[in-house]
Coordinates of C-alpha atoms and ligand atoms in Angstrom, one line a residue:
T54 CA -31.0 72.1 -19.5
I55 CA -29.4 74.4 -17.4
Q56 CA -29.4 78.2 -18.4
S57 CA -25.4 78.7 -19.1
E58 CA -26.4 75.4 -22.0
F59 CA -29.6 77.0 -23.2
Y60 CA -28.2 79.8 -24.7
R61 CA -25.1 79.1 -25.6
V62 CA -26.3 78.3 -28.9
L63 CA -26.6 82.1 -29.4
R64 CA -24.3 82.8 -29.3
L65 CA -25.6 86.9 -28.1
P66 CA -22.1 89.5 -26.2
T67 CA -23.0 88.7 -23.1
I68 CA -23.4 91.2 -20.2
L69 CA -22.2 90.0 -16.8
V70 CA -24.1 91.1 -12.9
G71 CA -21.2 90.9 -10.8
D72 CA -21.7 90.9 -7.3
S73 CA -20.9 94.3 -5.8
N74 CA -21.3 94.0 -2.0
L75 CA -18.8 91.5 -0.2
G76 CA -17.4 87.8 -1.1
G77 CA -18.4 89.9 -4.5
I78 CA -15.0 89.9 -5.9
S79 CA -14.8 85.6 -5.7
T80 CA -18.1 85.5 -7.8
T81 CA -18.0 88.1 -9.6
L82 CA -14.5 86.3 -11.7
S83 CA -15.7 82.6 -10.9
S84 CA -18.6 83.1 -12.9
Y85 CA -17.1 85.1 -14.8
E86 CA -14.6 82.2 -15.9
S87 CA -17.6 80.0 -16.1
L88 CA -19.2 81.6 -18.7
L89 CA -15.8 81.6 -19.7
L90 CA -15.3 78.2 -20.3
R91 CA -18.9 77.0 -22.2
G92 CA -18.0 79.4 -24.6
Y93 CA -19.8 82.9 -24.4
D94 CA -18.3 86.6 -25.0
I95 CA -18.5 89.0 -22.0
P96 CA -17.8 91.6 -23.5
I97 CA -19.0 93.5 -20.9
I98 CA -19.1 93.5 -16.9
I99 CA -21.7 95.8 -14.2
L100 CA -21.0 96.8 -11.2
F101 CA -22.9 98.2 -8.8
N102 CA -21.4 101.1 -7.2
N103 CA -21.2 99.9 -4.0
E104 CA -19.1 102.9 -1.7
N105 CA -18.5 99.5 0.9
Y106 CA -16.3 97.9 -1.2
K107 CA -15.7 99.1 -4.4
N108 CA -15.0 95.8 -6.4
H109 CA -15.9 97.1 -9.6
L110 CA -12.1 99.0 -8.6
F111 CA -10.7 96.2 -7.9
I112 CA -12.2 94.1 -11.2
E113 CA -11.3 96.9 -13.7
K114 CA -7.5 96.7 -12.6
Y115 CA -7.7 92.7 -12.5
F116 CA -8.8 93.4 -16.1
N117 CA -5.6 95.7 -17.4
E118 CA -3.4 93.4 -15.4
N119 CA -4.2 90.6 -16.8
Q120 CA -5.3 90.7 -20.8
N121 CA -5.6 88.1 -22.7
S122 CA -5.4 88.6 -26.4
S123 CA -7.2 85.7 -26.8
I124 CA -10.5 86.9 -25.2
I125 CA -12.2 89.5 -24.9
K126 CA -12.0 92.1 -22.7
P127 CA -14.6 92.8 -20.7
K128 CA -15.3 97.0 -20.3
I129 CA -16.2 97.5 -16.3
F130 CA -19.8 99.6 -15.9
D131 CA -20.6 100.9 -12.3
I132 CA -23.8 101.8 -11.9
Q133 CA -25.1 103.9 -9.1
L134 CA -26.3 101.3 -6.6
P135 CA -31.0 101.2 -6.8
P136 CA -32.6 103.0 -3.9
K137 CA -33.6 100.8 -0.9
K138 CA -37.4 99.0 -1.0
D139 CA -40.2 101.6 0.9
E140 CA -43.1 100.3 0.3
Y141 CA -44.7 103.2 -0.1
N142 CA -42.5 104.7 -2.6
D143 CA -41.0 102.1 -4.7
L144 CA -42.8 103.0 -7.5
V145 CA -41.5 106.9 -7.5
N146 CA -37.7 105.7 -5.8
M147 CA -37.3 103.5 -8.8
K148 CA -38.6 105.7 -11.7
N149 CA -35.8 108.7 -10.2
Y150 CA -33.1 105.8 -10.2
F151 CA -33.8 105.0 -14.3
Q152 CA -34.0 108.6 -15.1
S153 CA -30.7 109.9 -13.0
N154 CA -29.1 106.8 -14.7
D155 CA -30.3 106.8 -17.9
E156 CA -27.3 108.2 -19.5
N157 CA -25.0 104.7 -17.5
F158 CA -27.9 102.4 -19.4
N159 CA -26.8 103.9 -22.5
H160 CA -23.5 103.9 -22.7
V161 CA -24.5 100.0 -22.0
T162 CA -26.3 99.5 -24.6
D163 CA -23.9 101.3 -27.4
E164 CA -21.2 98.7 -26.5
L165 CA -23.4 95.7 -26.4
E166 CA -24.6 96.9 -29.7
E167 CA -20.9 97.8 -31.6
C168 CA -20.0 94.5 -29.8
N169 CA -22.6 92.7 -31.2
N170 CA -22.0 94.5 -35.1
N171 CA -18.8 93.4 -34.7
N172 CA -20.0 89.9 -34.2
S173 CA -21.9 90.3 -37.9
N174 CA -19.9 91.9 -39.6
N175 CA -16.7 89.3 -38.3
S176 CA -19.0 86.4 -39.3
N177 CA -20.3 87.8 -42.8
D178 CA -16.3 88.9 -43.4
S179 CA -15.8 84.8 -43.6
H180 CA -18.3 83.5 -44.9
N181 CA -16.9 86.3 -48.2
S182 CA -13.3 84.0 -48.8
N183 CA -12.4 84.2 -51.5
N184 CA -12.0 80.3 -52.1
S185 CA -15.6 80.2 -52.2
N186 CA -15.1 75.9 -51.6
T187 CA -13.8 77.8 -47.8
S188 CA -16.4 78.0 -44.7
D189 CA -15.5 79.8 -41.9
I190 CA -17.5 78.1 -38.8
D191 CA -16.6 79.4 -35.2
T192 CA -19.2 76.2 -33.6
P193 CA -22.0 75.0 -35.5
D194 CA -24.2 77.1 -33.9
T195 CA -23.4 79.8 -34.9
P196 CA -24.4 83.9 -34.4
S197 CA -28.5 84.8 -35.3
L198 CA -29.8 80.4 -35.9
N199 CA -27.9 80.8 -39.8
E200 CA -27.2 76.6 -38.8
V201 CA -24.7 74.6 -40.7
F202 CA -25.1 70.9 -40.4
D203 CA -22.4 68.7 -40.1
G204 CA -23.0 66.1 -42.0
S205 CA -19.2 64.1 -41.7
A206 CA -19.4 65.2 -38.2
S207 CA -16.6 66.1 -38.5
W208 CA -14.6 63.6 -40.6
W209 CA -16.1 60.9 -37.5
T210 CA -14.7 62.8 -34.6
Q211 CA -18.0 64.1 -33.5
G212 CA -19.8 61.4 -31.0
L213 CA -21.3 64.2 -28.3
G214 CA -22.2 66.6 -30.4
H215 CA -20.5 69.4 -30.6
G216 CA -19.7 72.3 -27.7
N217 CA -20.5 69.0 -25.1
S218 CA -20.5 71.5 -21.8
K219 CA -19.1 67.9 -20.4
L220 CA -16.1 67.2 -22.4
T221 CA -16.0 71.6 -22.0
L222 CA -15.2 71.3 -18.9
T223 CA -13.4 68.2 -18.3
A224 CA -10.8 69.6 -20.9
S225 CA -10.8 73.4 -19.0
Y226 CA -10.3 71.1 -15.1
A227 CA -7.9 68.8 -17.0
S228 CA -5.8 72.1 -18.7
G229 CA -5.8 73.8 -15.2
R230 CA -5.3 70.6 -13.1
Y231 CA -3.2 69.4 -14.5
G232 CA 0.9 70.8 -17.0
H233 CA 1.9 68.5 -19.4
V234 CA 4.9 66.4 -18.2
L235 CA 6.4 65.0 -21.2
F236 CA 5.1 60.5 -21.3
P237 CA 8.5 58.8 -21.1
E238 CA 9.4 56.9 -18.3
S239 CA 6.8 59.4 -16.0
I240 CA 2.7 58.6 -15.9
N241 CA 0.0 61.2 -15.8
E242 CA -3.1 59.7 -13.6
P243 CA -5.7 60.7 -16.6
S244 CA -3.6 58.4 -18.9
L245 CA -3.5 55.3 -16.8
S246 CA -7.8 55.8 -15.6
L247 CA -7.2 56.1 -19.6
S248 CA -5.1 52.7 -19.9
E249 CA -8.1 50.9 -17.0
S250 CA -10.6 51.4 -19.0
L251 CA -9.8 51.0 -22.8
L252 CA -8.1 47.8 -21.2
D253 CA -12.2 47.1 -20.1
G254 CA -13.3 47.9 -22.9
V255 CA -11.9 47.9 -26.9
G256 CA -9.6 46.0 -25.4
K257 CA -11.2 44.1 -23.4
N258 CA -10.1 39.5 -23.6
W259 CA -6.8 40.3 -25.3
A260 CA -5.2 43.1 -25.2
N261 CA -2.5 44.5 -22.1
R262 CA -1.0 47.7 -23.3
V263 CA -2.0 51.1 -25.0
F264 CA 0.3 52.7 -26.5
Y265 CA 0.0 56.4 -27.1
S266 CA 0.1 58.9 -29.7
D267 CA -1.9 61.3 -31.6
N268 CA -3.3 60.7 -34.5
G269 CA -5.4 58.1 -36.1
S270 CA -2.1 58.0 -38.8
T271 CA -0.1 58.1 -36.1
A272 CA -1.7 55.6 -33.4
M273 CA -1.4 53.0 -37.1
E274 CA 2.2 53.6 -37.5
V275 CA 3.0 53.2 -34.5
A276 CA 0.7 50.0 -34.9
L277 CA 2.6 49.2 -37.8
K278 CA 6.1 49.1 -36.9
M279 CA 4.7 46.6 -33.1
A280 CA 3.8 44.5 -35.7
L281 CA 6.8 45.3 -38.4
I282 CA 9.1 44.9 -35.3
K283 CA 7.7 41.9 -33.6
Q284 CA 7.8 39.7 -36.2
S285 CA 11.4 40.4 -37.5
D286 CA 14.2 43.3 -37.0
D287 CA 16.4 43.1 -39.8
V288 CA 14.0 41.9 -42.4
E289 CA 12.2 43.8 -45.1
L290 CA 8.4 42.7 -44.4
S291 CA 5.6 43.7 -46.6
V292 CA 1.9 44.3 -44.9
L293 CA -1.3 42.1 -46.4
G294 CA -4.6 44.0 -46.2
L295 CA -7.6 44.9 -48.5
E296 CA -8.0 47.3 -51.6
G297 CA -9.5 50.0 -51.2
S298 CA -8.0 50.3 -47.5
Y299 CA -6.7 53.8 -45.7
H300 CA -4.9 53.5 -42.6
G301 CA -3.4 57.2 -42.9
D302 CA -1.4 60.1 -44.6
T303 CA 1.4 59.2 -43.0
I304 CA 4.4 57.4 -45.4
G305 CA 4.6 53.9 -43.1
V306 CA 1.0 54.0 -43.1
M307 CA 0.3 55.1 -47.9
N308 CA 3.0 52.7 -48.0
A309 CA 1.0 49.1 -46.7
C310 CA -2.0 50.4 -48.3
G311 CA -2.5 50.5 -52.1
P312 CA -2.2 52.9 -54.6
N313 CA -5.2 55.2 -54.4
I314 CA -5.5 59.8 -54.6
Y315 CA -3.6 59.9 -51.2
N316 CA -0.7 59.0 -51.5
E317 CA -0.6 59.2 -56.4
K318 CA 1.2 62.3 -55.8
V319 CA 3.9 61.7 -53.5
S320 CA 7.1 61.0 -55.3
W321 CA 7.6 59.0 -51.4
Y322 CA 4.8 56.5 -52.2
S323 CA 6.8 53.2 -52.6
P324 CA 3.6 49.5 -51.4
K325 CA 5.2 47.1 -49.8
G326 CA 2.4 45.0 -49.6
I327 CA -0.7 42.8 -51.6
W328 CA -4.0 43.9 -51.2
F329 CA -6.5 41.4 -51.4
K330 CA -10.3 42.3 -53.2
P331 CA -12.7 41.7 -50.8
P332 CA -16.1 41.2 -52.2
Q333 CA -18.6 44.7 -51.1
I334 CA -22.1 44.2 -49.9
L335 CA -24.5 46.6 -50.9
M336 CA -28.1 46.3 -51.8
K337 CA -29.8 45.9 -54.7
D338 CA -33.6 46.7 -55.4
N339 CA -34.4 44.6 -52.2
K340 CA -31.7 42.5 -51.7
Y341 CA -27.9 42.0 -50.3
R342 CA -25.8 41.1 -53.4
I343 CA -22.0 40.6 -53.0
N344 CA -19.5 41.8 -56.0
N345 CA -16.2 40.6 -55.8
I346 CA -17.4 37.6 -55.9
P347 CA -17.2 34.0 -58.9
K348 CA -19.8 33.9 -62.1
T349 CA -20.4 30.4 -61.1
I350 CA -21.4 30.8 -57.1
N351 CA -23.1 34.3 -58.1
N352 CA -25.4 32.4 -60.9
N353 CA -26.8 30.0 -57.7
F354 CA -26.7 33.1 -55.3
D355 CA -30.2 34.4 -54.7
G356 CA -28.4 37.2 -52.7
F357 CA -29.1 37.8 -48.8
D358 CA -32.4 38.9 -47.1
S359 CA -31.3 41.2 -44.5
L360 CA -27.9 41.8 -42.3
T361 CA -29.3 38.9 -39.4
E362 CA -28.4 37.0 -42.3
I363 CA -25.5 38.4 -42.9
F364 CA -23.5 38.9 -39.7
N365 CA -25.5 34.9 -39.3
E366 CA -22.2 32.9 -37.9
N367 CA -23.7 30.1 -39.3
R368 CA -22.2 31.1 -42.4
V369 CA -19.5 29.4 -42.0
E370 CA -20.3 26.6 -42.4
K371 CA -23.1 26.7 -44.4
D372 CA -22.0 29.4 -47.0
P373 CA -21.4 28.0 -50.5
L374 CA -18.9 31.4 -50.3
S375 CA -17.7 29.9 -47.1
Y376 CA -15.5 27.1 -49.0
H377 CA -14.6 29.6 -52.3
Y378 CA -14.1 32.4 -49.5
K379 CA -10.7 29.8 -47.8
Q380 CA -9.5 28.6 -51.4
S381 CA -9.2 31.7 -52.6
I382 CA -7.9 33.5 -50.4
E383 CA -4.8 30.2 -49.2
N384 CA -3.9 30.0 -53.5
Q385 CA -3.1 33.6 -53.3
L386 CA -1.1 33.7 -49.7
H387 CA 1.3 30.1 -50.8
H388 CA 1.0 32.2 -54.5
Y389 CA 2.4 35.4 -53.3
T390 CA 4.5 33.3 -51.0
N391 CA 6.4 30.8 -52.7
Q392 CA 6.9 34.0 -55.1
G393 CA 9.3 35.0 -51.8
Y394 CA 7.3 37.3 -50.4
K395 CA 7.5 37.5 -46.2
F396 CA 4.8 39.3 -45.1
G397 CA 4.9 40.9 -41.0
T398 CA 1.0 41.8 -40.7
L399 CA -2.9 41.8 -42.2
I400 CA -4.2 45.0 -41.9
I401 CA -7.5 45.2 -42.5
E402 CA -10.1 48.1 -41.3
P403 CA -12.9 45.7 -39.5
I404 CA -16.5 46.1 -41.7
V405 CA -16.5 49.1 -43.4
M406 CA -13.6 51.1 -45.3
G407 CA -13.6 54.3 -44.4
A408 CA -12.1 56.8 -46.4
G409 CA -12.0 54.6 -49.3
G410 CA -15.2 54.6 -50.0
M411 CA -17.6 53.0 -47.1
I412 CA -17.3 49.7 -48.7
F413 CA -18.5 47.3 -47.2
V414 CA -17.0 44.5 -46.5
D415 CA -18.6 40.9 -46.4
P416 CA -18.3 39.8 -42.8
L417 CA -17.4 36.1 -43.4
Y418 CA -14.8 37.2 -46.0
Q419 CA -12.3 39.1 -43.2
K420 CA -13.0 36.3 -40.6
Q421 CA -11.8 33.7 -43.1
L422 CA -9.1 36.6 -44.2
I423 CA -7.9 36.3 -40.3
K424 CA -8.2 32.5 -40.1
S425 CA -6.0 31.2 -43.1
V426 CA -3.6 34.7 -42.2
R427 CA -3.2 33.2 -38.5
S428 CA -3.2 29.4 -39.5
I429 CA -1.0 29.4 -42.2
L430 CA 1.4 32.4 -41.6
N431 CA 1.1 32.9 -37.7
I432 CA 1.3 37.0 -37.9
P433 CA 0.1 39.5 -36.3
I434 CA -3.6 40.9 -37.5
I435 CA -4.1 44.7 -37.5
F436 CA -7.7 46.1 -36.9
D437 CA -7.5 50.2 -37.4
E438 CA -10.5 51.0 -35.6
V439 CA -10.0 54.7 -36.1
F440 CA -13.6 54.8 -37.9
T441 CA -14.7 52.0 -36.1
G442 CA -14.3 52.2 -32.1
F443 CA -16.3 53.5 -30.2
W444 CA -20.3 53.4 -31.2
R445 CA -20.0 54.0 -35.0
L446 CA -21.3 51.6 -36.2
G447 CA -23.0 50.6 -32.9
K448 CA -21.2 48.4 -31.2
Q449 CA -18.3 49.5 -29.5
T450 CA -15.7 48.1 -32.7
G451 CA -15.9 46.6 -35.8
A452 CA -13.6 43.5 -33.7
E453 CA -17.8 42.4 -32.6
F454 CA -19.2 42.2 -35.5
L455 CA -16.1 40.4 -36.2
K456 CA -16.1 37.9 -32.8
I457 CA -13.1 38.1 -33.7
N458 CA -9.9 39.5 -31.3
P459 CA -6.4 42.0 -33.0
D460 CA -3.4 41.3 -31.7
I461 CA -3.5 44.7 -32.2
A462 CA -5.6 47.3 -32.6
A463 CA -5.6 51.8 -33.4
Y464 CA -8.1 53.7 -32.2
A465 CA -9.0 58.1 -32.0
K466 CA -11.7 60.1 -33.5
L467 CA -14.8 58.7 -31.3
L468 CA -12.6 58.8 -28.7
T469 CA -12.1 62.0 -27.8
G470 CA -16.4 63.2 -29.1
G471 CA -14.1 65.4 -31.4
L472 CA -13.6 67.6 -29.0
C473 CA -9.1 67.4 -29.7
P474 CA -6.8 64.5 -30.7
L475 CA -6.1 62.2 -28.7
A476 CA -5.3 57.9 -30.6
V477 CA -4.0 54.8 -28.7
T478 CA -2.5 51.3 -30.0
L479 CA -3.9 48.1 -28.0
S480 CA -1.8 45.5 -28.6
T481 CA -1.2 42.7 -26.6
E482 CA 1.7 40.8 -23.8
E483 CA 3.5 39.1 -26.1
I484 CA 3.6 42.0 -29.5
F485 CA 4.3 44.5 -25.6
K486 CA 7.2 41.2 -24.4
K487 CA 9.6 41.5 -28.1
F488 CA 10.1 45.7 -27.0
L489 CA 11.9 44.8 -23.5
G490 CA 15.5 44.7 -23.3
N491 CA 18.8 46.5 -22.0
T492 CA 19.1 49.1 -24.0
K493 CA 17.2 52.4 -25.2
V494 CA 17.6 50.6 -29.5
E495 CA 15.0 47.3 -27.8
A496 CA 12.4 49.9 -27.0
L497 CA 9.4 51.2 -29.3
L498 CA 11.1 54.8 -29.7
H499 CA 8.3 55.9 -31.0
G500 CA 7.3 59.4 -28.9
H501 CA 5.8 62.9 -29.8
S502 CA 6.6 65.6 -28.0
Y503 CA 2.9 65.7 -26.3
T504 CA 2.2 61.7 -26.2
A505 CA -0.6 60.8 -23.1
H506 CA -1.1 64.7 -23.3
P507 CA -4.0 65.1 -19.6
I508 CA -6.6 66.8 -21.7
G509 CA -7.0 65.0 -24.6
C510 CA -6.8 61.3 -21.6
L511 CA -8.7 63.2 -20.0
V512 CA -11.8 63.6 -22.3
A513 CA -11.0 60.9 -24.3
N514 CA -11.9 58.5 -20.2
T515 CA -15.3 61.5 -20.2
S516 CA -16.2 60.7 -24.0
I517 CA -16.1 57.1 -23.8
N518 CA -17.9 56.8 -20.9
E519 CA -20.6 58.9 -21.8
Y520 CA -21.7 56.8 -24.9
P521 CA -22.9 54.5 -23.3
N522 CA -24.9 56.9 -20.6
L523 CA -27.3 57.1 -24.3
K524 CA -30.2 56.5 -24.2
W525 CA -29.7 53.7 -27.2
I526 CA -32.4 51.9 -28.4
K527 CA -31.2 48.7 -28.8
G528 CA -33.6 46.0 -32.5
N529 CA -35.5 43.3 -30.3
E530 CA -32.5 40.0 -31.5
N531 CA -36.0 38.3 -32.0
E532 CA -37.0 41.0 -34.7
I533 CA -34.5 40.7 -38.1
D534 CA -32.5 43.6 -38.5
K535 CA -33.3 45.5 -36.0
S536 CA -30.5 44.4 -33.6
F537 CA -27.6 46.1 -36.5
S538 CA -29.6 48.4 -38.1
L539 CA -33.0 50.4 -37.4
W540 CA -33.6 52.4 -40.2
D541 CA -36.8 51.9 -42.2
K542 CA -37.0 49.3 -44.2
N543 CA -38.6 50.7 -46.8
F544 CA -36.6 53.6 -47.6
Q545 CA -33.5 51.7 -48.1
K546 CA -35.5 49.4 -50.3
Q547 CA -36.6 52.4 -52.3
I548 CA -33.6 53.5 -52.7
S549 CA -32.6 50.5 -53.6
C550 CA -34.2 50.0 -56.9
L551 CA -33.9 53.1 -58.2
P552 CA -32.0 52.3 -61.1
K553 CA -29.3 54.6 -61.2
V554 CA -27.9 54.0 -58.0
N555 CA -25.9 50.9 -57.4
G556 CA -26.2 50.4 -54.0
V557 CA -26.7 51.1 -50.3
F558 CA -26.5 49.7 -47.0
S559 CA -26.6 51.0 -43.0
L560 CA -25.7 49.4 -40.4
D561 CA -26.1 51.9 -37.1
G562 CA -26.7 48.7 -34.3
G563 CA -29.8 50.9 -32.8
G564 CA -30.2 54.6 -32.0
Y565 CA -29.9 56.7 -29.8
A566 CA -33.4 57.8 -28.6
S567 CA -34.6 61.4 -28.8
N568 CA -38.4 62.8 -28.2
I569 CA -37.1 65.5 -29.4
A570 CA -36.0 64.4 -32.7
K571 CA -40.0 63.3 -32.9
I572 CA -41.0 66.5 -32.4
F573 CA -38.7 67.8 -34.3
N574 CA -39.9 65.4 -36.8
E575 CA -43.2 67.1 -37.2
K576 CA -42.5 70.8 -37.3
L577 CA -40.2 69.2 -40.0
S578 CA -43.3 67.3 -41.7
N579 CA -45.1 71.0 -42.6
L580 CA -41.8 72.8 -43.3
E581 CA -41.1 73.4 -46.9
R582 CA -37.8 74.8 -48.7
K583 CA -38.4 75.3 -51.8
S584 CA -34.4 76.5 -52.2
I585 CA -30.6 74.5 -51.4
D586 CA -29.4 77.8 -50.7
D587 CA -32.0 77.4 -47.8
F588 CA -30.2 74.9 -46.5
G589 CA -26.5 76.0 -44.3
I590 CA -23.8 72.3 -45.0
K591 CA -21.1 71.7 -44.5
T592 CA -19.9 68.0 -45.6
R593 CA -17.3 65.8 -47.1
P594 CA -17.7 63.4 -50.0
L595 CA -15.6 60.9 -50.5
V596 CA -14.1 61.4 -54.0
I597 CA -12.6 58.3 -54.3
K598 CA -16.7 56.9 -55.0
K599 CA -19.4 58.3 -55.8
S600 CA -21.0 58.1 -52.5
I601 CA -23.0 59.6 -50.0
Y602 CA -22.6 58.8 -47.0
G603 CA -24.1 60.3 -43.2
F604 CA -22.9 60.2 -39.8
E605 CA -23.4 62.2 -36.6
S606 CA -23.1 62.9 -33.8
F607 CA -24.7 60.2 -31.2
D608 CA -27.0 62.0 -28.6
D609 CA -27.6 64.6 -31.9
P610 CA -30.1 63.3 -32.1
A611 CA -31.7 63.6 -35.6
G612 CA -33.4 62.1 -38.8
W613 CA -32.6 61.1 -42.4
S614 CA -35.3 62.2 -43.8
K615 CA -37.2 62.6 -47.2
I616 CA -39.5 66.3 -46.8
Y617 CA -40.0 65.5 -50.9
N618 CA -44.3 65.7 -51.4
K619 CA -43.8 66.7 -47.4
M620 CA -42.8 63.2 -46.9
Y621 CA -40.2 61.7 -44.4
L622 CA -39.0 58.4 -43.6
C623 CA -36.9 58.8 -40.2
P624 CA -36.3 55.2 -38.3
N625 CA -38.4 55.6 -35.0
N626 CA -37.0 59.3 -34.7
N627 CA -33.6 58.2 -33.2
L628 CA -30.7 56.5 -35.3
V629 CA -26.8 57.2 -35.5
A630 CA -26.1 57.0 -38.6
A631 CA -24.5 55.6 -40.5
F632 CA -25.9 55.3 -44.3
V633 CA -24.9 54.8 -47.6
V634 CA -25.6 55.4 -50.5
E635 CA -23.8 54.8 -53.9
G636 CA -23.7 55.1 -57.6
V637 CA -25.7 58.7 -56.0
K638 CA -25.5 60.5 -59.6
E639 CA -29.0 61.3 -61.5
I640 CA -30.1 59.1 -58.0
C641 CA -34.3 61.0 -58.5
L642 CA -35.4 64.5 -58.3
D643 CA -35.5 64.8 -55.1
Y644 CA -33.6 67.1 -52.6
W645 CA -33.1 64.8 -49.5
I646 CA -32.3 66.1 -46.1
Y647 CA -30.0 65.8 -43.4
M648 CA -31.3 67.6 -40.0
D649 CA -29.7 67.5 -36.6
I650 CA -31.1 69.1 -33.3
N651 CA -29.3 70.3 -30.9
P652 CA -30.7 68.1 -27.1
V653 CA -31.6 71.5 -25.5
D654 CA -35.6 71.1 -23.4
A655 CA -38.1 70.0 -26.2
S656 CA -40.6 72.5 -25.0
S657 CA -38.1 75.2 -25.8
S658 CA -38.7 77.2 -29.3
I659 CA -35.0 77.4 -29.8
L660 CA -34.0 74.5 -31.6
R661 CA -30.9 74.8 -33.0
V662 CA -31.4 72.9 -36.3
T663 CA -29.8 72.3 -38.9
N664 CA -29.4 70.5 -41.8
I665 CA -27.6 69.5 -44.3
F666 CA -29.4 69.7 -48.4
Y667 CA -27.6 67.4 -51.7
K668 CA -29.6 67.4 -54.1
L669 CA -29.1 64.6 -55.8
D670 CA -29.7 64.7 -59.5
N671 CA -26.2 66.6 -59.9
G672 CA -24.5 64.2 -58.6
F673 CA -20.9 66.1 -56.6
Ligands
PLP126 C1 -9.7 53.9 -40.6 C2 -8.5 54.7 -40.7 N1 -7.6 54.7 -40.0 C3 -6.9 55.5 -40.2 C4 -7.1 57.3 -40.2 C5 -6.6 58.4 -40.2 O1 -6.7 58.7 -38.9 P1 -6.2 60.5 -38.5 O2 -6.9 61.1 -39.2 O3 -6.7 61.1 -37.2 O4 -5.0 61.3 -38.8 C6 -8.5 57.6 -40.8 C7 -9.1 58.7 -41.3 O5 -10.2 58.9 -41.8 C8 -9.7 56.5 -41.5 O6 -10.5 55.8 -41.8

C-alpha cells in the first residue's frame, strides 16, 4: 500500500512540506493536488525561505488568487533554510537552528491543533443532530477510527470499497479531461468504450445497444418505454410481473409494480399489470423449501438439500414442480388474456427480488414464466438487473443463473462501484430498430441533461474492469454448492433450525480471497464486546419484511461472525455476502457482528475495522 492510501483513513489534517528550489512551485502544487484528489485536507504548506527563488511568495499568491470555497485554503509557512551540512558541527548547528526557529514551528503546530479541534467539533456537532435516525457520515473511515459499518453497501452500490483510489483518480481525471457535452448527436470516448465493454460483458450474446441514464429507476423507466412502444404505439398495454417486485420510484415503474408500501401514499399510483405470486425458496430446518406451492405437491416434496439441486438444469425435465409451474402460469395467462388484458412486457428481477424483501425466487419458476410468456404472448422480456447486475450474487448477472437472455435489461448500482450515479438500459437490435424513423417523434425521446456524463462512464469502465480482477475464490464445481455460496453450511443450518426463523439463504457465487480477513478474524476471536454502543452501524433493514441482509463491497474482505461465546463462523475467511435471514425477531439472544476491514497492509496495526451489530432479539 502506498503511503497516501495508507494514511488517508486517519483523516488527519496534513502538512505538505513543499519544495523551495528551482522547479519547486510545480512540484509543490502537483503534490498538493495529488493529495487533494485522494481526499486529504491540507491546511498547511511549509516551504523553506530560499532567497534565490522565493517559492513561498508565489504559492501564497496563487492560493489567494485561486480560492475555492469547497476546499480548505492552506496557510503558507516559510521557515528559515536549515544550515548546510557540516560534518563536525552538525549537531550544534541544528540545535541552534531549531532554537532560533522555535516560534515559527510553534505557529505551525498551533495551526494544526486548531484544524484538528475544528474537525472533531464538526464531527461531534453532526452526530448531535436533532433527528437521532440521521447520522452525518462524510466517509466510513471517519476520524479517530470510530468507524461506521456500511451494512447495506450503501444500498448495494459499493463494489470496491469506500474511497477506492482507482475510482477516485478515474473520476478526477475524467473531470479534468472531459467536459460535459449534451449527448444527443454527440458522443464522448468514455461512453463509447463503456458501451463496448457492456456489450461484451453483461450484454454478451444478446444486446446490441446501450442507452444511458442516471439511476436505476430511470433505466427501468426507459426499459419500460422501449418494451411498451415496441409492442404498440397507440394501445395502452399492461405489464406482467411478480408480486414483491420493485423497479424504482418514478411514476412509470411504480405503476409497473403491484401495490406496496413504496406506492401506498402516491395518489397518482395506478397499477397497470398483473403480478403472479412467485414461489420463494428459503432454508428451514436444514432443507431448502418452497413456499406458495399447492399442498398436494408440497406433501410429496421433501425439499432440496442444496443450491446445486435448485439450480440443476435437469429440474426442467425431472422436477414435478416443473409441470405444475407450467400449468399454473399458462392457465393464468389464458385467463387474463380472455378477460381482455393486453400485455406489453414481462418484467422480472432475476433470482433475487431486492427491495421487495430479498425474495429468492425459484429459478425454475422464472425460467418457465419466461418460456410461457414468450411462446404464448411473444412480448419483450425485461430483466431488472439494477440490483443483481455486476456480480452482486456472485455471477456477472442474474441472467447467468437462469441461462436465459432478456430483450431489454437495466443496470445501475455496482456499475460505478458506488462512486457516482450512472445507469444503462441494454437492448437487442430488434428493439432498437423500432425507434428508427424519419421524424423526431419516432425516436425514443428520453434524455436527461447529464446523460452519459463522461465522469460516470469512465468510472464505470474502471469499476467493471476491476471486479473480475479481484481474487475471487471459486468453489470447486464438484463440491456441492461451493459454486453458489461459500457460506458455512453448519452456520446456515443452525440459523435455519431456530424456531423463530422463517428461513435463510445465501448466494454469493464464491468469494473474494483475503489474508487480511484471516488475520482480522484471528484478532476478532480474542475480542470481547459487551455493548451494542461499541460498534458503529449504518444499515437499512428492509421495511417490507422482517429480514436482515448483508452486502458489502467486494474488496472489503469480511466475515459475518458470531462472537457470542467467542465463537465465530466465517466462510474461508472471505466472502461476498448476499445473506438473508427472514423472520429474525427473537432469533436468539445473541449478538451478531458483521465486519469489514480496509484492504491495507495486513501487517499494519491500522486496520480500519467496521462493524455492524444487531441485537436480533429486539427485532427492528
Ligand atoms: C431491482 C431494482 N430496480 C430499480 C431500482 C431503482 O434504482 P435507483 O435507486 O438507482 O433509482 C432498485 C433500487 O434499489 C432496485 O433494487
